């Protein structure tokens, strides 16, 4: 397949897709990311890299079989910019092709703060309160484990932003993402099947989407 990796950073997704036999084009707006991805592309056949803005893609309409937006939506803090990036991703994909969009949940910092103890720091509690109120995440002190400036979606809000492209939203981890005791069981195929089976049973349940720190919107462009 011809895959477009929009905001693909240093190539962590593009490299394994190219190694699996796909033709992957990676765009990123950060020069250091582009330089690192190009070094990876030099030893990865089928992978090409260039600098570009997710809101202005230098590609013809319908020129890819699939597009990934696994970063732009939570780095674009303005709603109009996010909608522009979504429309650009859909424009780049042929009729019948796929678009995959990642977002961070409005509740991610709260869950992470509870799990890792950050929530007992007054400054982190202030960040979480802002996240819950507006989705605008700001780590002004540059604490290394508190993420960077970004936008955290409410699941219903992500669905609304994706409507124009016909996207649907599913949770990635659900409650299982916080159950560290499952890590050992994941290595056993039979146990992994159990976890995946019951994850699939609830991944589209609207009342449970908030349990996932990360969300994926998936669309197949109409033919």
mmCIF file of C-alpha atoms in Angstrom:
data_model
loop_
_atom_site.group_PDB
_atom_site.id
_atom_site.type_symbol
_atom_site.label_atom_id
_atom_site.label_comp_id
_atom_site.label_asym_id
_atom_site.label_seq_id
_atom_site.Cartn_x
_atom_site.Cartn_y
_atom_site.Cartn_z
ATOM 1 C CA UNK A 1 0.000 0.000 0.000
ATOM 2 C CA UNK A 2 0.957 3.657 -0.406
ATOM 3 C CA UNK A 3 0.895 5.056 3.126
ATOM 4 C CA UNK A 4 1.134 8.715 4.114
ATOM 5 C CA UNK A 5 2.488 9.288 7.639
ATOM 6 C CA UNK A 6 1.469 12.857 8.528
ATOM 7 C CA UNK A 7 3.391 14.308 11.455
ATOM 8 C CA UNK A 8 5.367 11.062 11.556
ATOM 9 C CA UNK A 9 8.152 12.511 13.754
ATOM 10 C CA UNK A 10 11.348 10.416 13.650
ATOM 11 C CA UNK A 11 9.765 7.520 11.749
ATOM 12 C CA UNK A 12 8.778 5.088 14.480
ATOM 13 C CA UNK A 13 5.614 4.069 12.598
ATOM 14 C CA UNK A 14 6.868 4.603 9.051
ATOM 15 C CA UNK A 15 9.928 2.358 9.453
ATOM 16 C CA UNK A 16 8.070 -0.791 10.425
ATOM 17 C CA UNK A 17 5.392 -0.194 7.791
ATOM 18 C CA UNK A 18 8.088 0.153 5.127
ATOM 19 C CA UNK A 19 9.861 -2.933 6.452
ATOM 20 C CA UNK A 20 6.537 -4.776 6.072
ATOM 21 C CA UNK A 21 6.531 -3.983 2.356
ATOM 22 C CA UNK A 22 4.523 -0.745 2.110
ATOM 23 C CA UNK A 23 5.637 2.442 0.336
ATOM 24 C CA UNK A 24 5.620 5.070 3.071
ATOM 25 C CA UNK A 25 5.939 8.852 2.743
ATOM 26 C CA UNK A 26 6.579 10.685 6.005
ATOM 27 C CA UNK A 27 5.979 14.404 6.534
ATOM 28 C CA UNK A 28 6.846 16.340 9.670
ATOM 29 C CA UNK A 29 7.110 20.034 10.478
ATOM 30 C CA UNK A 30 10.016 19.764 12.982
ATOM 31 C CA UNK A 31 13.431 19.940 11.238
ATOM 32 C CA UNK A 32 15.156 17.726 13.828
ATOM 33 C CA UNK A 33 12.480 15.067 13.371
ATOM 34 C CA UNK A 34 12.882 15.201 9.599
ATOM 35 C CA UNK A 35 16.663 14.826 9.881
ATOM 36 C CA UNK A 36 16.353 11.816 12.183
ATOM 37 C CA UNK A 37 13.694 10.202 9.984
ATOM 38 C CA UNK A 38 15.877 10.674 6.902
ATOM 39 C CA UNK A 39 18.714 8.808 8.606
ATOM 40 C CA UNK A 40 16.280 5.973 9.282
ATOM 41 C CA UNK A 41 14.978 6.105 5.702
ATOM 42 C CA UNK A 42 18.541 5.752 4.357
ATOM 43 C CA UNK A 43 18.571 2.185 5.664
ATOM 44 C CA UNK A 44 14.847 1.451 5.156
ATOM 45 C CA UNK A 45 13.807 0.746 1.549
ATOM 46 C CA UNK A 46 10.354 2.041 0.683
ATOM 47 C CA UNK A 47 10.465 4.975 3.119
ATOM 48 C CA UNK A 48 10.766 8.614 2.020
ATOM 49 C CA UNK A 49 10.854 11.709 4.229
ATOM 50 C CA UNK A 50 10.216 15.438 3.745
ATOM 51 C CA UNK A 51 9.342 18.506 5.766
ATOM 52 C CA UNK A 52 5.705 19.633 5.533
ATOM 53 C CA UNK A 53 2.836 21.067 7.560
ATOM 54 C CA UNK A 54 -0.117 18.739 8.285
ATOM 55 C CA UNK A 55 -2.420 21.605 7.291
ATOM 56 C CA UNK A 56 -0.843 22.010 3.836
ATOM 57 C CA UNK A 57 0.228 18.683 2.367
ATOM 58 C CA UNK A 58 2.240 18.832 -0.883
ATOM 59 C CA UNK A 59 0.499 15.817 -2.444
ATOM 60 C CA UNK A 60 -2.170 15.358 -5.141
ATOM 61 C CA UNK A 61 -5.708 14.396 -4.228
ATOM 62 C CA UNK A 62 -6.262 10.663 -3.726
ATOM 63 C CA UNK A 63 -2.607 9.720 -4.110
ATOM 64 C CA UNK A 64 -2.374 7.323 -1.116
ATOM 65 C CA UNK A 65 -4.142 4.162 0.009
ATOM 66 C CA UNK A 66 -4.005 5.128 3.698
ATOM 67 C CA UNK A 67 -3.082 8.113 5.831
ATOM 68 C CA UNK A 68 -1.920 8.246 9.438
ATOM 69 C CA UNK A 69 -2.409 11.299 11.644
ATOM 70 C CA UNK A 70 -0.928 9.862 14.820
ATOM 71 C CA UNK A 71 0.319 13.157 16.249
ATOM 72 C CA UNK A 72 -1.045 16.315 14.613
ATOM 73 C CA UNK A 73 -4.395 16.416 16.415
ATOM 74 C CA UNK A 74 -2.895 16.723 19.890
ATOM 75 C CA UNK A 75 -0.182 19.155 18.799
ATOM 76 C CA UNK A 76 -2.634 21.513 17.068
ATOM 77 C CA UNK A 77 -4.286 23.410 19.911
ATOM 78 C CA UNK A 78 -6.662 25.396 17.680
ATOM 79 C CA UNK A 79 -9.834 23.663 16.483
ATOM 80 C CA UNK A 80 -9.740 25.175 12.989
ATOM 81 C CA UNK A 81 -6.183 23.895 12.524
ATOM 82 C CA UNK A 82 -7.227 20.402 13.583
ATOM 83 C CA UNK A 83 -10.142 20.394 11.145
ATOM 84 C CA UNK A 84 -7.833 21.560 8.357
ATOM 85 C CA UNK A 85 -5.410 18.717 9.095
ATOM 86 C CA UNK A 86 -8.267 16.191 9.097
ATOM 87 C CA UNK A 87 -9.525 17.433 5.743
ATOM 88 C CA UNK A 88 -6.007 17.329 4.289
ATOM 89 C CA UNK A 89 -5.554 13.730 5.397
ATOM 90 C CA UNK A 90 -8.875 12.752 3.826
ATOM 91 C CA UNK A 91 -8.033 14.637 0.624
ATOM 92 C CA UNK A 92 -4.739 12.766 0.237
ATOM 93 C CA UNK A 93 -6.410 9.327 0.376
ATOM 94 C CA UNK A 94 -8.046 7.641 -2.602
ATOM 95 C CA UNK A 95 -11.748 6.698 -2.492
ATOM 96 C CA UNK A 96 -11.991 3.494 -0.465
ATOM 97 C CA UNK A 97 -8.723 4.246 1.378
ATOM 98 C CA UNK A 98 -8.269 4.489 5.130
ATOM 99 C CA UNK A 99 -7.539 7.379 7.486
ATOM 100 C CA UNK A 100 -6.332 6.743 11.053
ATOM 101 C CA UNK A 101 -6.301 9.589 13.584
ATOM 102 C CA UNK A 102 -4.880 9.525 17.128
ATOM 103 C CA UNK A 103 -5.909 11.842 19.955
ATOM 104 C CA UNK A 104 -5.173 12.143 23.660
ATOM 105 C CA UNK A 105 -8.155 11.939 25.997
ATOM 106 C CA UNK A 106 -9.203 14.905 28.131
ATOM 107 C CA UNK A 107 -8.745 12.618 31.150
ATOM 108 C CA UNK A 108 -5.245 11.307 30.348
ATOM 109 C CA UNK A 109 -3.348 13.584 32.726
ATOM 110 C CA UNK A 110 -5.713 12.748 35.583
ATOM 111 C CA UNK A 111 -5.234 9.002 35.067
ATOM 112 C CA UNK A 112 -1.461 9.347 34.650
ATOM 113 C CA UNK A 113 -1.252 11.598 37.693
ATOM 114 C CA UNK A 114 -3.042 9.029 39.823
ATOM 115 C CA UNK A 115 -1.007 6.115 38.508
ATOM 116 C CA UNK A 116 2.392 7.812 38.869
ATOM 117 C CA UNK A 117 1.785 10.031 41.887
ATOM 118 C CA UNK A 118 2.008 13.377 40.066
ATOM 119 C CA UNK A 119 -1.474 14.348 41.217
ATOM 120 C CA UNK A 120 -0.124 14.978 44.717
ATOM 121 C CA UNK A 121 1.961 17.866 43.354
ATOM 122 C CA UNK A 122 -0.027 21.161 43.520
ATOM 123 C CA UNK A 123 1.384 22.356 40.187
ATOM 124 C CA UNK A 124 0.332 19.160 38.419
ATOM 125 C CA UNK A 125 -3.135 19.414 39.962
ATOM 126 C CA UNK A 126 -3.414 22.894 38.458
ATOM 127 C CA UNK A 127 -2.464 21.477 35.028
ATOM 128 C CA UNK A 128 -5.038 18.701 35.352
ATOM 129 C CA UNK A 129 -7.757 21.164 36.348
ATOM 130 C CA UNK A 130 -7.055 23.208 33.211
ATOM 131 C CA UNK A 131 -7.034 20.055 31.086
ATOM 132 C CA UNK A 132 -10.441 19.006 32.406
ATOM 133 C CA UNK A 133 -11.909 22.466 31.891
ATOM 134 C CA UNK A 134 -10.593 23.298 28.424
ATOM 135 C CA UNK A 135 -8.391 20.508 27.031
ATOM 136 C CA UNK A 136 -5.506 22.987 26.726
ATOM 137 C CA UNK A 137 -2.519 21.199 28.309
ATOM 138 C CA UNK A 138 0.363 23.450 29.367
ATOM 139 C CA UNK A 139 3.551 22.288 31.111
ATOM 140 C CA UNK A 140 5.036 25.737 31.730
ATOM 141 C CA UNK A 141 7.763 24.389 34.032
ATOM 142 C CA UNK A 142 8.935 21.892 31.369
ATOM 143 C CA UNK A 143 8.742 19.003 33.827
ATOM 144 C CA UNK A 144 10.113 16.043 31.827
ATOM 145 C CA UNK A 145 7.232 13.662 32.650
ATOM 146 C CA UNK A 146 4.305 16.061 32.291
ATOM 147 C CA UNK A 147 4.102 16.140 28.465
ATOM 148 C CA UNK A 148 4.366 19.241 26.296
ATOM 149 C CA UNK A 149 1.942 21.911 25.101
ATOM 150 C CA UNK A 150 -0.933 20.104 23.471
ATOM 151 C CA UNK A 151 -4.655 19.591 23.155
ATOM 152 C CA UNK A 152 -6.561 16.813 24.951
ATOM 153 C CA UNK A 153 -9.917 15.850 23.411
ATOM 154 C CA UNK A 154 -13.122 14.934 25.110
ATOM 155 C CA UNK A 155 -14.237 11.760 23.249
ATOM 156 C CA UNK A 156 -17.501 13.384 22.132
ATOM 157 C CA UNK A 157 -15.586 16.431 20.922
ATOM 158 C CA UNK A 158 -13.217 14.289 18.849
ATOM 159 C CA UNK A 159 -16.213 12.584 17.273
ATOM 160 C CA UNK A 160 -17.723 15.950 16.398
ATOM 161 C CA UNK A 161 -14.479 17.193 14.820
ATOM 162 C CA UNK A 162 -14.285 14.049 12.706
ATOM 163 C CA UNK A 163 -17.872 14.094 11.420
ATOM 164 C CA UNK A 164 -17.031 15.921 8.197
ATOM 165 C CA UNK A 165 -14.636 13.117 7.269
ATOM 166 C CA UNK A 166 -17.029 10.360 8.360
ATOM 167 C CA UNK A 167 -14.712 9.158 11.123
ATOM 168 C CA UNK A 168 -15.627 7.008 14.095
ATOM 169 C CA UNK A 169 -13.884 6.889 17.479
ATOM 170 C CA UNK A 170 -12.711 3.917 19.549
ATOM 171 C CA UNK A 171 -10.726 3.710 22.771
ATOM 172 C CA UNK A 172 -7.222 2.267 22.578
ATOM 173 C CA UNK A 173 -6.533 0.941 26.060
ATOM 174 C CA UNK A 174 -9.687 1.201 28.131
ATOM 175 C CA UNK A 175 -9.339 0.097 31.739
ATOM 176 C CA UNK A 176 -6.741 -2.521 30.716
ATOM 177 C CA UNK A 177 -4.204 0.243 30.119
ATOM 178 C CA UNK A 178 -3.954 0.776 33.890
ATOM 179 C CA UNK A 179 -3.858 -2.907 34.893
ATOM 180 C CA UNK A 180 -0.136 -3.514 35.005
ATOM 181 C CA UNK A 181 -0.620 -7.126 36.125
ATOM 182 C CA UNK A 182 -1.742 -7.896 32.568
ATOM 183 C CA UNK A 183 1.767 -7.245 31.221
ATOM 184 C CA UNK A 184 2.997 -10.763 31.964
ATOM 185 C CA UNK A 185 -0.142 -12.404 30.621
ATOM 186 C CA UNK A 186 0.205 -10.487 27.322
ATOM 187 C CA UNK A 187 3.166 -12.681 26.339
ATOM 188 C CA UNK A 188 0.954 -15.790 26.212
ATOM 189 C CA UNK A 189 -1.094 -15.923 22.956
ATOM 190 C CA UNK A 190 -4.155 -17.463 24.631
ATOM 191 C CA UNK A 191 -4.174 -14.829 27.372
ATOM 192 C CA UNK A 192 -3.644 -12.054 24.828
ATOM 193 C CA UNK A 193 -6.681 -13.307 22.908
ATOM 194 C CA UNK A 194 -8.779 -13.040 26.088
ATOM 195 C CA UNK A 195 -7.702 -9.428 26.698
ATOM 196 C CA UNK A 196 -8.298 -8.414 23.065
ATOM 197 C CA UNK A 197 -11.662 -10.187 22.899
ATOM 198 C CA UNK A 198 -13.083 -8.269 25.844
ATOM 199 C CA UNK A 199 -11.415 -5.017 24.804
ATOM 200 C CA UNK A 200 -13.201 -5.262 21.460
ATOM 201 C CA UNK A 201 -16.462 -5.923 23.292
ATOM 202 C CA UNK A 202 -16.387 -2.467 24.889
ATOM 203 C CA UNK A 203 -14.192 -0.319 22.600
ATOM 204 C CA UNK A 204 -17.201 1.382 20.964
ATOM 205 C CA UNK A 205 -19.187 1.863 24.176
ATOM 206 C CA UNK A 206 -19.565 5.665 24.559
ATOM 207 C CA UNK A 207 -19.743 5.538 28.351
ATOM 208 C CA UNK A 208 -16.352 3.762 28.522
ATOM 209 C CA UNK A 209 -14.382 5.853 26.020
ATOM 210 C CA UNK A 210 -13.286 8.167 28.825
ATOM 211 C CA UNK A 211 -11.326 5.299 30.403
ATOM 212 C CA UNK A 212 -8.819 5.375 27.534
ATOM 213 C CA UNK A 213 -5.955 7.844 27.717
ATOM 214 C CA UNK A 214 -5.650 7.594 23.940
ATOM 215 C CA UNK A 215 -8.321 7.501 21.240
ATOM 216 C CA UNK A 216 -8.255 6.386 17.600
ATOM 217 C CA UNK A 217 -10.614 7.690 14.932
ATOM 218 C CA UNK A 218 -10.929 5.403 11.884
ATOM 219 C CA UNK A 219 -12.493 6.146 8.513
ATOM 220 C CA UNK A 220 -12.738 4.509 5.116
ATOM 221 C CA UNK A 221 -13.175 7.204 2.510
ATOM 222 C CA UNK A 222 -16.384 6.612 0.526
ATOM 223 C CA UNK A 223 -15.946 5.257 -3.003
#
